[in-house]
GROMACS .gro file of C-alpha atoms in nm:
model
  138
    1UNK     CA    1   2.233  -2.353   1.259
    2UNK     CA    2   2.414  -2.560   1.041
    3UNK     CA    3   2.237  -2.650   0.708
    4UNK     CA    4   2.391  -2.773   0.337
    5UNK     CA    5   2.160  -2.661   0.046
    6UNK     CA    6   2.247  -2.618  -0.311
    7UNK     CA    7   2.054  -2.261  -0.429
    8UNK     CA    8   2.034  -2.235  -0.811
    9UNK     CA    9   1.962  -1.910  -0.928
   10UNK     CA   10   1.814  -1.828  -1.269
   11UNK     CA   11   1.800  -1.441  -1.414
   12UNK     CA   12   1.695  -1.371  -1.742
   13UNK     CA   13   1.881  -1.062  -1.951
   14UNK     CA   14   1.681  -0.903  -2.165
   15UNK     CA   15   1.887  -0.745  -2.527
   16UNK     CA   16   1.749  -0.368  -2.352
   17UNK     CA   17   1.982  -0.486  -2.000
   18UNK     CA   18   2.325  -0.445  -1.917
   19UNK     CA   19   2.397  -0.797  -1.785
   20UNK     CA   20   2.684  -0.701  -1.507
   21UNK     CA   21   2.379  -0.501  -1.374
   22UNK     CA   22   2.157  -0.837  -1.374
   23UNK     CA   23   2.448  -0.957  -1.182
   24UNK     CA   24   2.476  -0.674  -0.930
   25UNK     CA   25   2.082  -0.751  -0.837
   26UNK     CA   26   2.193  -1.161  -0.812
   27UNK     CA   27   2.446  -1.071  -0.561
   28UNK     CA   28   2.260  -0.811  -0.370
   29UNK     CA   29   2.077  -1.068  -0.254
   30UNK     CA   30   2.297  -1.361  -0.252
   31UNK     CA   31   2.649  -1.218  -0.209
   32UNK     CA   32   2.933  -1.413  -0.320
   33UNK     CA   33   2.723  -1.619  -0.620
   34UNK     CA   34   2.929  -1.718  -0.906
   35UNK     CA   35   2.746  -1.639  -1.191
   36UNK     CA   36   2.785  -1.751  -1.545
   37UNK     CA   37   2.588  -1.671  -1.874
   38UNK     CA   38   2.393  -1.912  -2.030
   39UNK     CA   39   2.175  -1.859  -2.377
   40UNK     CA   40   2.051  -1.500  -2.206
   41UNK     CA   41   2.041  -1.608  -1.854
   42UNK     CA   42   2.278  -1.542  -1.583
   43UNK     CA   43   2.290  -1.878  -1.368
   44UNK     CA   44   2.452  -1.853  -1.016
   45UNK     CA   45   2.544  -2.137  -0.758
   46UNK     CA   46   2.529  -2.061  -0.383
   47UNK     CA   47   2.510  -2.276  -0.070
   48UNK     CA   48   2.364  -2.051   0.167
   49UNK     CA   49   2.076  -1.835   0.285
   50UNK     CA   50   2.240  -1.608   0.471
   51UNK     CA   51   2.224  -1.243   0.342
   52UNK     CA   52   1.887  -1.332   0.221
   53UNK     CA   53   1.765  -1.426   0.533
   54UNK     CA   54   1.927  -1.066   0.699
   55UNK     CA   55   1.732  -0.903   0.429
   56UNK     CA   56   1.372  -1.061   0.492
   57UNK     CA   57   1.416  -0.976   0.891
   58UNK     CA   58   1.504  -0.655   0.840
   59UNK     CA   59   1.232  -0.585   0.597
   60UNK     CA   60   0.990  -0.775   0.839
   61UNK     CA   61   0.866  -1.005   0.567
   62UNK     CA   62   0.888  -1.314   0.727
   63UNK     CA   63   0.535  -1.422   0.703
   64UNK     CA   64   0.505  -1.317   0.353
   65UNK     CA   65   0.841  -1.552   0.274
   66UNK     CA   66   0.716  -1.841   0.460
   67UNK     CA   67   0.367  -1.826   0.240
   68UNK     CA   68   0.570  -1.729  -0.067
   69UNK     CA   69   0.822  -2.065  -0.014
   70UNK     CA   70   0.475  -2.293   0.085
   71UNK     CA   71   0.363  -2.216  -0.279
   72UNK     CA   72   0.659  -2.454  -0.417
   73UNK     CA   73   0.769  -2.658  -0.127
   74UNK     CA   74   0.836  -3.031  -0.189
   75UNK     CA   75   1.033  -3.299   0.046
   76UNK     CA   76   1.377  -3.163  -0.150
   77UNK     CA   77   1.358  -2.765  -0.141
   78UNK     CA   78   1.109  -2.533  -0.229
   79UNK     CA   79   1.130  -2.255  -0.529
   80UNK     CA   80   1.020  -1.849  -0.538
   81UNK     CA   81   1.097  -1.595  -0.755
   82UNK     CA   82   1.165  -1.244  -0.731
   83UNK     CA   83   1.140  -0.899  -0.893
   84UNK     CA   84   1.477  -0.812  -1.056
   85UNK     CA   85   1.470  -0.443  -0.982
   86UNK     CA   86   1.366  -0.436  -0.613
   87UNK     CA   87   1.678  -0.680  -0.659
   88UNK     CA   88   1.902  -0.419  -0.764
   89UNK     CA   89   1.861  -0.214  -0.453
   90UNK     CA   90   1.920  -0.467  -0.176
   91UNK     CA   91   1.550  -0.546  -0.124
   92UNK     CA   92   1.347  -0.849  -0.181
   93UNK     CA   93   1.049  -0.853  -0.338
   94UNK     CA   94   0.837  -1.174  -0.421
   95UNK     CA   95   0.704  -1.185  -0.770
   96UNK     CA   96   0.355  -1.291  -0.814
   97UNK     CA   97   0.083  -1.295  -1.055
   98UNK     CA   98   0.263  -1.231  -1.391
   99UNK     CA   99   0.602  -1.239  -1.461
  100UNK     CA  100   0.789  -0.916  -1.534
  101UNK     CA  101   0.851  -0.764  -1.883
  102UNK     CA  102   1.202  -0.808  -1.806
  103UNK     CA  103   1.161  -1.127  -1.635
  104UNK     CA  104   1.215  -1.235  -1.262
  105UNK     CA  105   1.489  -1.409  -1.048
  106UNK     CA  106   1.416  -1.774  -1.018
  107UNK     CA  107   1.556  -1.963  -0.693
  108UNK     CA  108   1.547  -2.303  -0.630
  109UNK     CA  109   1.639  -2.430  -0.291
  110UNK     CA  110   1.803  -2.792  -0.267
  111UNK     CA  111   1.764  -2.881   0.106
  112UNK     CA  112   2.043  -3.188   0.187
  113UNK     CA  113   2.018  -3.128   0.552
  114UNK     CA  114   1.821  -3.005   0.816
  115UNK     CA  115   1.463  -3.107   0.691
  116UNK     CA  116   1.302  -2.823   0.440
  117UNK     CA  117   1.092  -2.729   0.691
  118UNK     CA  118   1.389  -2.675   0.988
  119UNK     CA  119   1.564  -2.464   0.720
  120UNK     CA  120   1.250  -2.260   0.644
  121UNK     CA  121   1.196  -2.193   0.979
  122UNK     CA  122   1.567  -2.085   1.017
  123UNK     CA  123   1.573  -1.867   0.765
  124UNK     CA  124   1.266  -1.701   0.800
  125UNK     CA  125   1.105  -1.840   1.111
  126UNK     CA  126   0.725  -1.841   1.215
  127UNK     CA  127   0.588  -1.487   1.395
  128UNK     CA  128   0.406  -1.374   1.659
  129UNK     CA  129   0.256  -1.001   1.645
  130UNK     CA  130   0.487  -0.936   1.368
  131UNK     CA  131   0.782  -1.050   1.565
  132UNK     CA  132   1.025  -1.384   1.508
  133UNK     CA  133   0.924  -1.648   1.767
  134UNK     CA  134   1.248  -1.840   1.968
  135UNK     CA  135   1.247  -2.223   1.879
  136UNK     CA  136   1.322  -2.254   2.221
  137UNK     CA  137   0.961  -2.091   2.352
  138UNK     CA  138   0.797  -2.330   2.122
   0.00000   0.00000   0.00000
């Protein structure tokens, strides 16, 4: 599928974090973000879903996304957030309930085209018995 989005990625660095570390998390997740610091954030750019997407199939969390990006889904994009250190080792991990001493990964998703729904169900489409189900047996 072919989809344009603008992902905006927020990570706060705490004075007790090594920020290139912040970064490594960042990029685990979305490779090939360009990152900048700003007032004890780390900001990153990306246009695509990619990696992430690899990650939350592999992981079989697909469910679990699509509630998580439901939460904060409007008619432009949809926001989540996610636990820095899961981060860190290539694994995603939705943060809920209260945010993190060290503070979590914001994402916002800018969805330009398909619809925000099409791209969520790209990304991390709808199951059945724990298993992706083809748009095409719809």
């Amino acid at each position: 599928m072919i989809y344009s989005v603008d992902v905006r990625i927020e990570a706060p660095v705490r004075d007790t974090e090594i920020t290139d570390r912040v970064g490594d998390a960042v990029e685990n997740l979305f490779p090939g973000v360009e990152l900048t610091h700003e007032d004890g954030t780390l900001v990153g750019e990306s246009h695509e879903l990619e990696r992430f997407s690899e990650r939350l199939h592999e992981q079989a969390i697909l469910d679990t996304a699509r509630r998580e990006f439901a939460k904060r889904k409007d008619d432009d994009g949809f926001s989540f957030a996610l636990k820095k250190q899961a981060a860190f080792k290539g694994v995603v991990n939705f943060a809920v309930g209260n945010p993190d001493e060290l503070g979590d990964i914001g994402v916002h998703v800018t969805v330009r085209d398909p619809t925000v729904d099409e791209l969520i169900d790209h990304i991390a489409p709808p199951t059945e018995d724990g298993r992706p189900i083809d748009p095409d047996e719809r």
